[in-house]
mmCIF file of C-alpha atoms in Angstrom:
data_model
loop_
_atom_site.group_PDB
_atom_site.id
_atom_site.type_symbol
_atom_site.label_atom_id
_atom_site.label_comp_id
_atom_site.label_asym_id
_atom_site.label_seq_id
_atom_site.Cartn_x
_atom_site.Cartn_y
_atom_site.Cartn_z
ATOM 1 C CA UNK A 505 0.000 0.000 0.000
ATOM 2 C CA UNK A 506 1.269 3.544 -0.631
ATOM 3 C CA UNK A 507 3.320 5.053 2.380
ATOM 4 C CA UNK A 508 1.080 8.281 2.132
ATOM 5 C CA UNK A 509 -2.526 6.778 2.887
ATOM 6 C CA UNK A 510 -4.142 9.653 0.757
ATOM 7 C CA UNK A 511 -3.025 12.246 3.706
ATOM 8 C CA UNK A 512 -2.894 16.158 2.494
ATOM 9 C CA UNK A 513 0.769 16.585 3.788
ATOM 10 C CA UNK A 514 2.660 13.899 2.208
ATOM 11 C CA UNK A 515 -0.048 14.214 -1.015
ATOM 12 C CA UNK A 516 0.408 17.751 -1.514
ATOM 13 C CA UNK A 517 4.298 17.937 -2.458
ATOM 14 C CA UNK A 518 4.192 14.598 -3.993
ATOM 15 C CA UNK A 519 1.701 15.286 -6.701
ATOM 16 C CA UNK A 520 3.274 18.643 -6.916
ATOM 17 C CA UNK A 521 6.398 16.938 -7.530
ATOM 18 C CA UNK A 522 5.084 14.674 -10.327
ATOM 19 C CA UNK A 523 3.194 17.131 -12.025
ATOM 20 C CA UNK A 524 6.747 19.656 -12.343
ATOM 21 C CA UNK A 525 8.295 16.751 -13.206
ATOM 22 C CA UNK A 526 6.242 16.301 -16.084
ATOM 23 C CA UNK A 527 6.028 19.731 -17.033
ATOM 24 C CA UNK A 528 9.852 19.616 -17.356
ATOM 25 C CA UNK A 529 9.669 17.296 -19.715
ATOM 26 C CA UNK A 530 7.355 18.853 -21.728
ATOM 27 C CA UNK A 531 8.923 22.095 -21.589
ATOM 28 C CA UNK A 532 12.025 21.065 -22.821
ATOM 29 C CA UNK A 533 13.233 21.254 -26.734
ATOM 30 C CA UNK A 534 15.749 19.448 -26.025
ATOM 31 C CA UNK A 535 13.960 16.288 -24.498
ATOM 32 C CA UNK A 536 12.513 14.195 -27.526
ATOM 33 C CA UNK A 537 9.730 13.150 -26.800
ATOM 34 C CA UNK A 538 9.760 9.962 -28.457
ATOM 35 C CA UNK A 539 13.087 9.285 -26.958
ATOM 36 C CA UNK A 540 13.473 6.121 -24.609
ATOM 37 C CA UNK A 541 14.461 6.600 -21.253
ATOM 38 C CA UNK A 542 16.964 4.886 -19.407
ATOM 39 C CA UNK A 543 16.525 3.155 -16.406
ATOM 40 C CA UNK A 544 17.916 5.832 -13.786
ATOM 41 C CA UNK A 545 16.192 8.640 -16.080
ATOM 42 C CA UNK A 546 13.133 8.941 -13.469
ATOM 43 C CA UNK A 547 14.901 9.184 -10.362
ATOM 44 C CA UNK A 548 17.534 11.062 -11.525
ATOM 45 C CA UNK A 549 14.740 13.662 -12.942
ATOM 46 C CA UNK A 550 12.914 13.354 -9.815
ATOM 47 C CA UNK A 551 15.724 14.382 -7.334
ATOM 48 C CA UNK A 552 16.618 17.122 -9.787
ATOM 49 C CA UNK A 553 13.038 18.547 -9.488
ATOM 50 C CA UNK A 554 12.829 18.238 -5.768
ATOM 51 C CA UNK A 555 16.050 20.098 -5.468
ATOM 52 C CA UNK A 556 14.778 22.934 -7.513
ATOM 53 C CA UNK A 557 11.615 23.073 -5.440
ATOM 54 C CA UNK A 558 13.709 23.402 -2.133
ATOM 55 C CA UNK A 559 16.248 25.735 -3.641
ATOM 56 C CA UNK A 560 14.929 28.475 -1.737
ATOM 57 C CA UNK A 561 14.896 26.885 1.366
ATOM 58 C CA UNK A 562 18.500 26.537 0.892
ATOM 59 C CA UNK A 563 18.996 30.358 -0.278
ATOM 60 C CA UNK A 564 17.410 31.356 2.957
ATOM 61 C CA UNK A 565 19.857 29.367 4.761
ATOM 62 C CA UNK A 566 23.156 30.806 2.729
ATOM 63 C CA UNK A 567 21.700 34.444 3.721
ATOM 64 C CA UNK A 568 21.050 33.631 7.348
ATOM 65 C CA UNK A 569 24.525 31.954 7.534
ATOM 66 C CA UNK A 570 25.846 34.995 5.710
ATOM 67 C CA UNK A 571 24.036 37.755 8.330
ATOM 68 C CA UNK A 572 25.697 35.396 10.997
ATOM 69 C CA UNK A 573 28.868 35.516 9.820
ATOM 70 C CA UNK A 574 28.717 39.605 9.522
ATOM 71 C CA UNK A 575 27.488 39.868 13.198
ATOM 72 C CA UNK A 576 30.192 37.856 14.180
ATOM 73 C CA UNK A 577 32.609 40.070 12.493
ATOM 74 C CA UNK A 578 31.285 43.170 13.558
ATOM 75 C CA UNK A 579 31.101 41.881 17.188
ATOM 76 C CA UNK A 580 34.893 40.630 17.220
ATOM 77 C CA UNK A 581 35.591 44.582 15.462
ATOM 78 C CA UNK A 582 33.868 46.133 18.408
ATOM 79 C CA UNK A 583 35.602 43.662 21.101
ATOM 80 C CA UNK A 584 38.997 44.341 19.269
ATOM 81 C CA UNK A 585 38.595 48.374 19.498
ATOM 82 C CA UNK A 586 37.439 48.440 22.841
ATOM 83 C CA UNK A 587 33.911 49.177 22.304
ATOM 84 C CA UNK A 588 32.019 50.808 25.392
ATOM 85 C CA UNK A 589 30.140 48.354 27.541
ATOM 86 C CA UNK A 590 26.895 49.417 26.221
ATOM 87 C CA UNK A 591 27.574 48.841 22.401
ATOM 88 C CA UNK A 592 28.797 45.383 22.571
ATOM 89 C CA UNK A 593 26.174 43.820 24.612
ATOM 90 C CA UNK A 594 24.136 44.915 21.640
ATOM 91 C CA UNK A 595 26.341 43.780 19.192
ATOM 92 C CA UNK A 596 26.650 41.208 21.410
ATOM 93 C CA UNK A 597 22.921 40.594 21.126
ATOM 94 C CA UNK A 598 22.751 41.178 17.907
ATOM 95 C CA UNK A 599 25.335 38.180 16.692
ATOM 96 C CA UNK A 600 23.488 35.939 18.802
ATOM 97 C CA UNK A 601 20.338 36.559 17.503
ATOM 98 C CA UNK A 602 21.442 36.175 14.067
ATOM 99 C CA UNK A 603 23.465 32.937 14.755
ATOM 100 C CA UNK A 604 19.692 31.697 16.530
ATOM 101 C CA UNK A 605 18.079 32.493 13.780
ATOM 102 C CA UNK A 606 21.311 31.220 11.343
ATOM 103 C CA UNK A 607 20.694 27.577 13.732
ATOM 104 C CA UNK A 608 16.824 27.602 12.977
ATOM 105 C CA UNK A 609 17.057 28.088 8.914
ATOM 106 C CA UNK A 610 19.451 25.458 8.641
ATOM 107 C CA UNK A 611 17.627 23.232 10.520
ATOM 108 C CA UNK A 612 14.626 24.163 8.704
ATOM 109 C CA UNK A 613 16.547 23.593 5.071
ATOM 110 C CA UNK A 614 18.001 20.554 6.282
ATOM 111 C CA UNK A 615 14.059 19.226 7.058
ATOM 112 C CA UNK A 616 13.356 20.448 3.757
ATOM 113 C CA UNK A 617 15.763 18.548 1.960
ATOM 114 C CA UNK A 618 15.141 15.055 4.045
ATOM 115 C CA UNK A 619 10.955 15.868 3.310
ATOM 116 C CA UNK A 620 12.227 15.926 -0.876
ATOM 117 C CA UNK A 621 14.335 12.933 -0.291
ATOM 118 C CA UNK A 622 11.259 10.740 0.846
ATOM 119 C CA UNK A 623 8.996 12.818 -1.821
ATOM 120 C CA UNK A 624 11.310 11.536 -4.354
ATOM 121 C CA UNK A 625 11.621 8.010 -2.794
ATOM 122 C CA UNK A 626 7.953 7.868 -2.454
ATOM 123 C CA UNK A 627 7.181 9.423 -6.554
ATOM 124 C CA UNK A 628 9.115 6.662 -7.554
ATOM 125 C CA UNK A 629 6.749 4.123 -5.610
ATOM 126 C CA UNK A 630 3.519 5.642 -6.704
ATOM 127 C CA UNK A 631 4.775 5.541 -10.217
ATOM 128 C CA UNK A 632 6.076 2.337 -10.090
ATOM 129 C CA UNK A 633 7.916 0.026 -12.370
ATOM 130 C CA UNK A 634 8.101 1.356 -15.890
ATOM 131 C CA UNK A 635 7.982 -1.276 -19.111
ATOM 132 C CA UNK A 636 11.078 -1.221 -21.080
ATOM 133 C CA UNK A 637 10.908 1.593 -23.578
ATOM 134 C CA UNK A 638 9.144 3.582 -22.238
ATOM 135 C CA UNK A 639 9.213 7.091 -23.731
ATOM 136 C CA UNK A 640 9.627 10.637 -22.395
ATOM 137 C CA UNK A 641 6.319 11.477 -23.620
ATOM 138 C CA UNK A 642 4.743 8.155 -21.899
ATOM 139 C CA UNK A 643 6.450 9.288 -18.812
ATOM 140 C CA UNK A 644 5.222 12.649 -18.649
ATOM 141 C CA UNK A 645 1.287 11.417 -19.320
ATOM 142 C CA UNK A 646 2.160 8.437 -16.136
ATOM 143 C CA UNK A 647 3.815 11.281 -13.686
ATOM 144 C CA UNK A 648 0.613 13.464 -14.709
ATOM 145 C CA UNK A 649 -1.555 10.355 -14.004
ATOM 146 C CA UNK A 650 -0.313 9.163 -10.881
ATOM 147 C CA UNK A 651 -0.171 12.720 -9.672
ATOM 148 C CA UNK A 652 -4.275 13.398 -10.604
ATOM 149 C CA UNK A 653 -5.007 9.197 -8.671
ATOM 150 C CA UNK A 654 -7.202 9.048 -6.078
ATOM 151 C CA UNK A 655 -4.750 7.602 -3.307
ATOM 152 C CA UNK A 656 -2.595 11.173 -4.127
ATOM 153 C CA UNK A 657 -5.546 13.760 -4.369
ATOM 154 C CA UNK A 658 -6.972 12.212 -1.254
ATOM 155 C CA UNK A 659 -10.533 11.785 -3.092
ATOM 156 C CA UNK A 660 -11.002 8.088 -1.979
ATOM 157 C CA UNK A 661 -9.685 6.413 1.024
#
């Protein structure tokens, strides 16, 4: 039995998923249609796709770590020149705030990246085996399919 059960948030990004998936495909001049896939095609599309969808999960993360790393700076400027007292406890405050908040998005973007990991994983287990030569086109119309079935939209459990 599917992993999901039908249940909105493991159904959501999954048929999301599929459906950019297959609008890759189509969008592509450069992907024949008609062209056979190999056997790693699908996954390797898949994790490609989920990447793209968390990319700015991980940009949030490179400019917290980057706000981080300039309050750190500034702080060890003002403890280097002698600040007074009163200016680096809020520098002080201020780099650890942004390394909190540094902590949190990178935790956040590291969930995000383990959730498209089991997206992927479970994609490839909705979809399934696919026949031998099996065409980018015929891929596209089974991502689209098993991203509009029942047991993903929730409609039937």
């Amino acid at each position: 039995m599917d992993r999901t059960h039908g249940h909105p948030a493991t159904t959501a990004p999954l048929a999301a998923l599929l459906t950019t998936a297959a609008a890759v495909i189509d969008a592509n001049p450069h992907m024949k249609p008609n062209a056979e896939i190999g056997p790693r095609f699908v996954e390797g599309l898949l994790t490609l796709t989920a990447r793209r969808l968390a990319a700015p999960a991980r940009e949030q993360a490179r400019t917290a770590s980057r706000a981080a790393r300039a309050a750190a700076i500034a702080l060890h400027a003002h403890r280097r020149d002698g600040a007074h007292t009163d200016t680096l406890r809020a520098v002080t405050d201020r780099a650890d705030a942004a390394a909190r908040t540094a902590t949190a998005v990178l935790e956040q973007a590291a969930a995000v990246e383990r959730a498209a990991g089991r997206t992927v994983a479970a994609a490839l287990t909705a979809l399934g085996p696919l026949p031998a030569g099996t065409t980018r086109a015929q891929l596209s119309a089974a991502m689209r399919r098993t991203a509009a079935a029942p047991t993903l939209t929730g409609a039937t459990r």
